mmCIF file of C-alpha atoms in Angstrom:
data_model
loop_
_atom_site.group_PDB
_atom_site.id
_atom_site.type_symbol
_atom_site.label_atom_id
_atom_site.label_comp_id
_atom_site.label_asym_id
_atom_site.label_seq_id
_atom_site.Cartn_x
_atom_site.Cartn_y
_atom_site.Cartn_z
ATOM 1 C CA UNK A 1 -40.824 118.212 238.308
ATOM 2 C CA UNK A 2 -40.361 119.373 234.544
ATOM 3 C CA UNK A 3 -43.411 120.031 232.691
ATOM 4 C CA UNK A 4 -42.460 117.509 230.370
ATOM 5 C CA UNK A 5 -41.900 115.138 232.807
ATOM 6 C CA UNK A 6 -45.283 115.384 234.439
ATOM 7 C CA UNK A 7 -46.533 114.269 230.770
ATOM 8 C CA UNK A 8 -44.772 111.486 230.552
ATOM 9 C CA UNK A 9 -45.816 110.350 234.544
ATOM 10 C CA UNK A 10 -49.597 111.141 233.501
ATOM 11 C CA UNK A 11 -49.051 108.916 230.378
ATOM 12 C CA UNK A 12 -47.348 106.400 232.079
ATOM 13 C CA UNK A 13 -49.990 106.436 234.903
ATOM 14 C CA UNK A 14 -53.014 106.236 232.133
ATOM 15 C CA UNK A 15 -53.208 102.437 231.104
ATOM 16 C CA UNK A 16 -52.989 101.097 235.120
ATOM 17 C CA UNK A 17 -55.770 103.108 235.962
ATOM 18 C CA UNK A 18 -57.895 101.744 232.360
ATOM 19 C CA UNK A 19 -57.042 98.699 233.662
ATOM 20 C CA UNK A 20 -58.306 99.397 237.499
ATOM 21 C CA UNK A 21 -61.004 100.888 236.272
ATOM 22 C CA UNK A 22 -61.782 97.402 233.889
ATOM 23 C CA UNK A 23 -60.879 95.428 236.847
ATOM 24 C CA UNK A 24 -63.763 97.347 238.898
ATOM 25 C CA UNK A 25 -66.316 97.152 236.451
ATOM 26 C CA UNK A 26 -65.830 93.660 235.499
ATOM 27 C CA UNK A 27 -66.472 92.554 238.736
ATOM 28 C CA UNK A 28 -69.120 94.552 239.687
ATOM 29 C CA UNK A 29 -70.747 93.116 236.630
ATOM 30 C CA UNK A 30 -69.807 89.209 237.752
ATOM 31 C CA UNK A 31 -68.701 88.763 234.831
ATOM 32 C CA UNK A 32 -66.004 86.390 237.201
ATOM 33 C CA UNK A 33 -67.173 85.254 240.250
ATOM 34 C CA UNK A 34 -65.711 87.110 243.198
ATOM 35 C CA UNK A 35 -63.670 83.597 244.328
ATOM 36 C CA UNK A 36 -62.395 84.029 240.907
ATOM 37 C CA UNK A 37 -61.975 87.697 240.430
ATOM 38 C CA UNK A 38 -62.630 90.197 243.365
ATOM 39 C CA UNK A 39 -62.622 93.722 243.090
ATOM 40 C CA UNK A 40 -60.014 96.009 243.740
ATOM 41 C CA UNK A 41 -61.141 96.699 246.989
ATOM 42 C CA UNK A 42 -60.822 93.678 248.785
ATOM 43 C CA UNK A 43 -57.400 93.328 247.061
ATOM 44 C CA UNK A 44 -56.984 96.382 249.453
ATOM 45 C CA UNK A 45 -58.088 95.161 252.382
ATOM 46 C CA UNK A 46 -56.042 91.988 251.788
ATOM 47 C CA UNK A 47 -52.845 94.479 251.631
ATOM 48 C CA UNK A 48 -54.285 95.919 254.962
ATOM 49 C CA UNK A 49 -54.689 92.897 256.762
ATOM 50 C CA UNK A 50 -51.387 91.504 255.986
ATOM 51 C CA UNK A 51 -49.584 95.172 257.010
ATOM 52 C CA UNK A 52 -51.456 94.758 260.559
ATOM 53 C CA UNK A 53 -50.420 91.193 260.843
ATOM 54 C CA UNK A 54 -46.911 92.754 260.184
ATOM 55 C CA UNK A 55 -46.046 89.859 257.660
ATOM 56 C CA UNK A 56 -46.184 92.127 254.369
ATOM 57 C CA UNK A 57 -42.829 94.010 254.587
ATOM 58 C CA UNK A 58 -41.163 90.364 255.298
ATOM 59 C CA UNK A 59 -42.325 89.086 252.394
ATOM 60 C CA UNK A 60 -41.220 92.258 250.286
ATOM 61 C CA UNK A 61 -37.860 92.481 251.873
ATOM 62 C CA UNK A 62 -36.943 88.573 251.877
ATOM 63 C CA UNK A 63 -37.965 88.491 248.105
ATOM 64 C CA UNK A 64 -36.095 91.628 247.534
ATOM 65 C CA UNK A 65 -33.045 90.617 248.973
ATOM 66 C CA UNK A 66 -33.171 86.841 246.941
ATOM 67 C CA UNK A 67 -33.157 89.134 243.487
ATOM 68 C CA UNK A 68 -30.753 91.728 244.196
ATOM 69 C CA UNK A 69 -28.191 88.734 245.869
ATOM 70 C CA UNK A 70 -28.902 86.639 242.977
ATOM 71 C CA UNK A 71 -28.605 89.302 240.313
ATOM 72 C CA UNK A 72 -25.323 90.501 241.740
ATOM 73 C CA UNK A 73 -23.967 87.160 241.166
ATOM 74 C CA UNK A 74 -25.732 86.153 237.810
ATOM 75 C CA UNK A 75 -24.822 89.197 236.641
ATOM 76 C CA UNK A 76 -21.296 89.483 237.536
ATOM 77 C CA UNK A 77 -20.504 86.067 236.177
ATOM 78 C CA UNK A 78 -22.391 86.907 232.795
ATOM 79 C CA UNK A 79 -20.174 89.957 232.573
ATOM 80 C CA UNK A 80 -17.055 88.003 233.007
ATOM 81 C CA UNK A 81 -18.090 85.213 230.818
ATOM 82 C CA UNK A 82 -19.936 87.064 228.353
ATOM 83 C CA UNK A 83 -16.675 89.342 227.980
ATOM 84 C CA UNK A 84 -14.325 86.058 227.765
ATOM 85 C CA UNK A 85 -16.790 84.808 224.518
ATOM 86 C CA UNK A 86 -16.838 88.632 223.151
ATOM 87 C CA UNK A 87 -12.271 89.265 223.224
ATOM 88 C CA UNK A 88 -11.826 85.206 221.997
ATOM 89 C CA UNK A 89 -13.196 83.445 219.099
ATOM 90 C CA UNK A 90 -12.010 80.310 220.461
ATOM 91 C CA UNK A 91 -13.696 80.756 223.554
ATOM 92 C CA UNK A 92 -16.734 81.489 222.006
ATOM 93 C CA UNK A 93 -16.497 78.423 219.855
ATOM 94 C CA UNK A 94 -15.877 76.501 222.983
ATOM 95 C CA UNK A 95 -18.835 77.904 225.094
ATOM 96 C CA UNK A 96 -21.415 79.563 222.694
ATOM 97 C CA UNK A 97 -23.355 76.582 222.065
ATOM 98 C CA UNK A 98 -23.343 74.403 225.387
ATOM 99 C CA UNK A 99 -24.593 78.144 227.306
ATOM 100 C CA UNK A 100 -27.259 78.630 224.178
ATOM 101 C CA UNK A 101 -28.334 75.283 225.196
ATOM 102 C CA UNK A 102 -28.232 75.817 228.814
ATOM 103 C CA UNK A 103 -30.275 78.870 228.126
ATOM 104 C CA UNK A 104 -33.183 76.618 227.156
ATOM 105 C CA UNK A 105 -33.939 74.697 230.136
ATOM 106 C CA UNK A 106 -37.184 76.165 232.001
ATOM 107 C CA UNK A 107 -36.600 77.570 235.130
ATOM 108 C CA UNK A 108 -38.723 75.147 237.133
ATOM 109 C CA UNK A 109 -36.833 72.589 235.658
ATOM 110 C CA UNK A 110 -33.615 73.926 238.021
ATOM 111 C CA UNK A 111 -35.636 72.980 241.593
ATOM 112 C CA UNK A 112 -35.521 69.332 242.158
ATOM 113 C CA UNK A 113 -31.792 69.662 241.135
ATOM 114 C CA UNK A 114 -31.266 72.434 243.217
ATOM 115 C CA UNK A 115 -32.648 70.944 245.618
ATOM 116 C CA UNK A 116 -31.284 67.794 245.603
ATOM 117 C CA UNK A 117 -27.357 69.439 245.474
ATOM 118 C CA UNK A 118 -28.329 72.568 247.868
ATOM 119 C CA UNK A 119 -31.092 71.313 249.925
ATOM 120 C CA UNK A 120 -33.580 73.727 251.274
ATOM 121 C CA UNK A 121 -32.110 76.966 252.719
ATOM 122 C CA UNK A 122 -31.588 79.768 250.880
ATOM 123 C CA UNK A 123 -28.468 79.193 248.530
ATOM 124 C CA UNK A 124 -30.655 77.064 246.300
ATOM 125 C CA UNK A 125 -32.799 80.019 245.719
ATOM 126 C CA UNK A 126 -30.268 82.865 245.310
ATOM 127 C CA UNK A 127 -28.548 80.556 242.716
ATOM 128 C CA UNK A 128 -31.804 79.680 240.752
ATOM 129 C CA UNK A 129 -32.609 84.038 240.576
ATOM 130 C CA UNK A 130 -28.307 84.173 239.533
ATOM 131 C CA UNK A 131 -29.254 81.939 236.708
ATOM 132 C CA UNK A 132 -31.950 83.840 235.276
ATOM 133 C CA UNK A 133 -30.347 86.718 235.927
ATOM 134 C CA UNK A 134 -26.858 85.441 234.518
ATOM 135 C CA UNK A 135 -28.562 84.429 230.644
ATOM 136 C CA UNK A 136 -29.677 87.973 229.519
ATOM 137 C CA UNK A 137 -26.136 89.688 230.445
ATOM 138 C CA UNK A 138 -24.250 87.017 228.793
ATOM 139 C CA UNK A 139 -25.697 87.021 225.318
ATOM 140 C CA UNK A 140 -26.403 91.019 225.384
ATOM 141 C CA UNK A 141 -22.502 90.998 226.382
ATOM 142 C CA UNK A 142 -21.159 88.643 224.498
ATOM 143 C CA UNK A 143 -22.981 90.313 221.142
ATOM 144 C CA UNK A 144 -22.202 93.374 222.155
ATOM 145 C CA UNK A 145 -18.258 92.691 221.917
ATOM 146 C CA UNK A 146 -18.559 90.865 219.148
ATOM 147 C CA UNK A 147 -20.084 94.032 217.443
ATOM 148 C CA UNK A 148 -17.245 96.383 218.400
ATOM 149 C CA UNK A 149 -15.592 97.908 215.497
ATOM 150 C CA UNK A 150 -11.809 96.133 215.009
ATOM 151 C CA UNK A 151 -10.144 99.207 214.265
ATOM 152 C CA UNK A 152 -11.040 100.161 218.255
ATOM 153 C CA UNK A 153 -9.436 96.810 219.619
ATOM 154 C CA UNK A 154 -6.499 97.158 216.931
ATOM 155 C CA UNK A 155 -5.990 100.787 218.534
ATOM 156 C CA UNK A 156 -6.343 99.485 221.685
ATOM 157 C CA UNK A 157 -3.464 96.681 221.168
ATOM 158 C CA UNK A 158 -1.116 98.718 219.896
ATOM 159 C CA UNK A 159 -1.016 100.608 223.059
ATOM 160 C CA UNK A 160 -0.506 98.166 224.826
ATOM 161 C CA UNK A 161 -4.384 96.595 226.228
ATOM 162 C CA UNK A 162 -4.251 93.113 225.823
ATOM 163 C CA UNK A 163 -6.555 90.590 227.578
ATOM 164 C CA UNK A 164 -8.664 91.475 230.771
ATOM 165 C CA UNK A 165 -7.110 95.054 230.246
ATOM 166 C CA UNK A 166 -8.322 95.537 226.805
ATOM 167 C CA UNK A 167 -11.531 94.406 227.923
ATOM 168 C CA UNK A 168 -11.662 96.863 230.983
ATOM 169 C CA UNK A 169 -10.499 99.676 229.596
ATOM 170 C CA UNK A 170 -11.445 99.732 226.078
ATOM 171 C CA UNK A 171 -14.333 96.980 225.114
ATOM 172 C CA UNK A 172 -16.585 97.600 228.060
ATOM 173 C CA UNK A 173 -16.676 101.431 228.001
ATOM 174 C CA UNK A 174 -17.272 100.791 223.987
ATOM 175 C CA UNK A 175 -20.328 98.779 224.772
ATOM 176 C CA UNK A 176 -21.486 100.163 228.141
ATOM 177 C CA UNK A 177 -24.904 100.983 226.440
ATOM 178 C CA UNK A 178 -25.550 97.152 225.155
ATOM 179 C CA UNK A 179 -24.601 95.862 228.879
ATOM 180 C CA UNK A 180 -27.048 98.381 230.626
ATOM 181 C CA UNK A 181 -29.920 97.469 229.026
ATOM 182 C CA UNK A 182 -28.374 93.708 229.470
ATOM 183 C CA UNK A 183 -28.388 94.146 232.980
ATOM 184 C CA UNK A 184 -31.919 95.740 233.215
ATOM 185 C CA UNK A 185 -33.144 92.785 231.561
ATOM 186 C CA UNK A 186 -31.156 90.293 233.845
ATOM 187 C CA UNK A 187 -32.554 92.065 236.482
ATOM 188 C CA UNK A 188 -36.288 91.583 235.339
ATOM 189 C CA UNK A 189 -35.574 87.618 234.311
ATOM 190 C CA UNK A 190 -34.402 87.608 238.165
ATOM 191 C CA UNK A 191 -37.838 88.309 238.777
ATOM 192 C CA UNK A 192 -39.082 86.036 236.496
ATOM 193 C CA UNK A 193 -37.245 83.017 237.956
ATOM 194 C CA UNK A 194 -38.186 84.253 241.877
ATOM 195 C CA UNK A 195 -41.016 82.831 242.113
ATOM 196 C CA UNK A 196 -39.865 79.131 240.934
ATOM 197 C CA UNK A 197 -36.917 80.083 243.528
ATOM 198 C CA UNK A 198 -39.424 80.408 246.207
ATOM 199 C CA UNK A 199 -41.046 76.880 245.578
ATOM 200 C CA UNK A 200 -37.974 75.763 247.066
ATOM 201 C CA UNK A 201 -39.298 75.102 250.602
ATOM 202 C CA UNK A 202 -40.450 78.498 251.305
ATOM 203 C CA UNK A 203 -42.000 79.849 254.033
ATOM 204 C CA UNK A 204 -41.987 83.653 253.532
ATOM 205 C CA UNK A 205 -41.235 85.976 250.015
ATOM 206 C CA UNK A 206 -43.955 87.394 247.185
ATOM 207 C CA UNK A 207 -43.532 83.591 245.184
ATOM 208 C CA UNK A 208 -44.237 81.869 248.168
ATOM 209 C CA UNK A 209 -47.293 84.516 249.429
ATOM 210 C CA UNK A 210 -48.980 83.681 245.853
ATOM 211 C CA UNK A 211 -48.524 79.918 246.094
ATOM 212 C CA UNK A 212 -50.038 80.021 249.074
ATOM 213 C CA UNK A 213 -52.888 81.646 248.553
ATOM 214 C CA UNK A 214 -53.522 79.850 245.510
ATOM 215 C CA UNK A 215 -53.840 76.741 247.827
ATOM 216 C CA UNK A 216 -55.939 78.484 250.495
ATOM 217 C CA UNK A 217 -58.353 79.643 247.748
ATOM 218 C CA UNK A 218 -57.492 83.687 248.975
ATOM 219 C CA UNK A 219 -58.113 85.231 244.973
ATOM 220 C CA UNK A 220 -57.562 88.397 246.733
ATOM 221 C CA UNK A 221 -54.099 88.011 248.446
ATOM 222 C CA UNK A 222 -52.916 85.795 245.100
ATOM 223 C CA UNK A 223 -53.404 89.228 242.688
ATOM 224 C CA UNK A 224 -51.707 91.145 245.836
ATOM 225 C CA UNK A 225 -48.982 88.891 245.089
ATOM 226 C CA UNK A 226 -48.596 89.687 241.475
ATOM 227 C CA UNK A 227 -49.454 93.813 242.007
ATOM 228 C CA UNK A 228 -46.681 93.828 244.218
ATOM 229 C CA UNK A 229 -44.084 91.715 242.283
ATOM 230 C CA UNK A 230 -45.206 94.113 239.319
ATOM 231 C CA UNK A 231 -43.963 97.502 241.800
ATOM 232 C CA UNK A 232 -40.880 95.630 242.747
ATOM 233 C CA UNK A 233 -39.967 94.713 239.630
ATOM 234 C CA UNK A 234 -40.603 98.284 238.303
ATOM 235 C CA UNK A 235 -39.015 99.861 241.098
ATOM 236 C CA UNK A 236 -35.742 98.012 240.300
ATOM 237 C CA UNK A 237 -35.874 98.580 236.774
ATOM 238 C CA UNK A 238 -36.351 102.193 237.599
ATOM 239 C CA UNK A 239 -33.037 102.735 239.204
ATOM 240 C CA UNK A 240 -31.270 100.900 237.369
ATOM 241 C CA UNK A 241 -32.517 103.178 234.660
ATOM 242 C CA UNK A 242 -31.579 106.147 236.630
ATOM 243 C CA UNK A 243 -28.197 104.669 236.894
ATOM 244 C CA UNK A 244 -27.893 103.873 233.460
ATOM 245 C CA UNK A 245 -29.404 107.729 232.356
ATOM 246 C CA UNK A 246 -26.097 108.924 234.808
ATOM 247 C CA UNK A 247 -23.120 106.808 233.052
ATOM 248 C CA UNK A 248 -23.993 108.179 229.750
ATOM 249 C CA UNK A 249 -24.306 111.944 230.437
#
């Protein structure tokens, strides 16, 4: 590791552990009660109990595997629909405002209609995390394209690129920084909408672990929940960073 990027792990790694360190002295203070707020260390044990009850890496790997599924899909049809809006004007007139619209509707709002077309396996779920996922890569896509310069597409028509290969090979390299960072925030609006996907007649997953334990009254497991969607959703945004860091050199 680079000495430079040791500073910026030590500086990334300074306001968690100002905020562990808040988190211990607030409750040794009781400032919270410890039903409300317990201290990092039984948020520990908590983690240890559910490793030895061997339920914790089925919760991280069913959640994991809703996201990535669903952002796959959301993503891939944001790409293709976002790019339809960005190469026609007409097309954009057409679907701009009914998708703007659609944008608005809260993502809890989704499950009884996703449950009442899907019932209560997983599709229902995996679609829900696709539509969170899908709104962020369609609007940084479609404004992306329709940001290009003209004189590129004009270029690009007169040799020839018209329609999905104008798009390909000319509009999407163009704007392949806009639809990174378009896909690393459908990716953490995935994450967002998981844990309304995992109302959805859960039994395992991170969303349902912290519903549970809300209802159970288990503070410690319910901030496990949230640590741990915090990591995943780091994690993920951290290689898709890495990817992104490896298109553009």
């Amino acid at each position: 590791m680079t000495r430079a990027a040791a500073r910026r792990l030590a500086a990334g790694l300074l306001l968690p552990l100002l905020l562990l360190a808040a988190w211990q002295w607030t409750a040794s203070r009781a400032v919270f009660s410890a039903a409300q707020l317990p201290p990092p260390g039984e948020v520990l044990d908590a983690l240890g109990e559910l490793i030895r009850r061997g339920e914790l890496w089925h919760h991280l790997a069913i959640s994991t595997q809703r996201v990535l599924i669903g952002f796959a899909a959301g993503s891939a049809l944001g790409l293709a629909l976002g790019g339809l809006v960005g190469l026609s004007r007409t097309a954009s007139a057409v679907l701009s405002p009914t998708v703007q619209a659609i944008r608005a509707v809260p993502s809890l709002a989704w499950v009884p209609l996703l449950l009442l077309w899907l019932g209560i396996g997983e599709t229902p779920k995996i679609v829900l995390v696709a539509i969170g996922a899908f709104f962020p890569v369609y609007t940084t896509v479609s404004a992306a394209l329709a940001h290009i310069d003209p004189h590129l597409v004009e270029v690009g028509r007169a040799y020839g690129r018209s329609g999905v290969r104008l798009l390909a090979e000319i509009l999407f390299p163009a704007a392949t920084p806009a639809i990174l960072s378009g896909l690393r925030l459908g990716l953490a609006q995935g994450w967002l909408f998981l844990v309304a996907a995992e109302l959805i007649a859960s039994s395992m997953g991170l969303g349902f672990l912290l519903i549970d334990s809300q209802n159970t009254g288990r503070t410690d497991v319910m901030l496990l929940a949230i640590i741990l969607l915090a990591l995943l959703g780091k994690l993920t945004d951290t290689g898709l960073g890495l990817a992104e860091r490896r298109l553009r050199t």
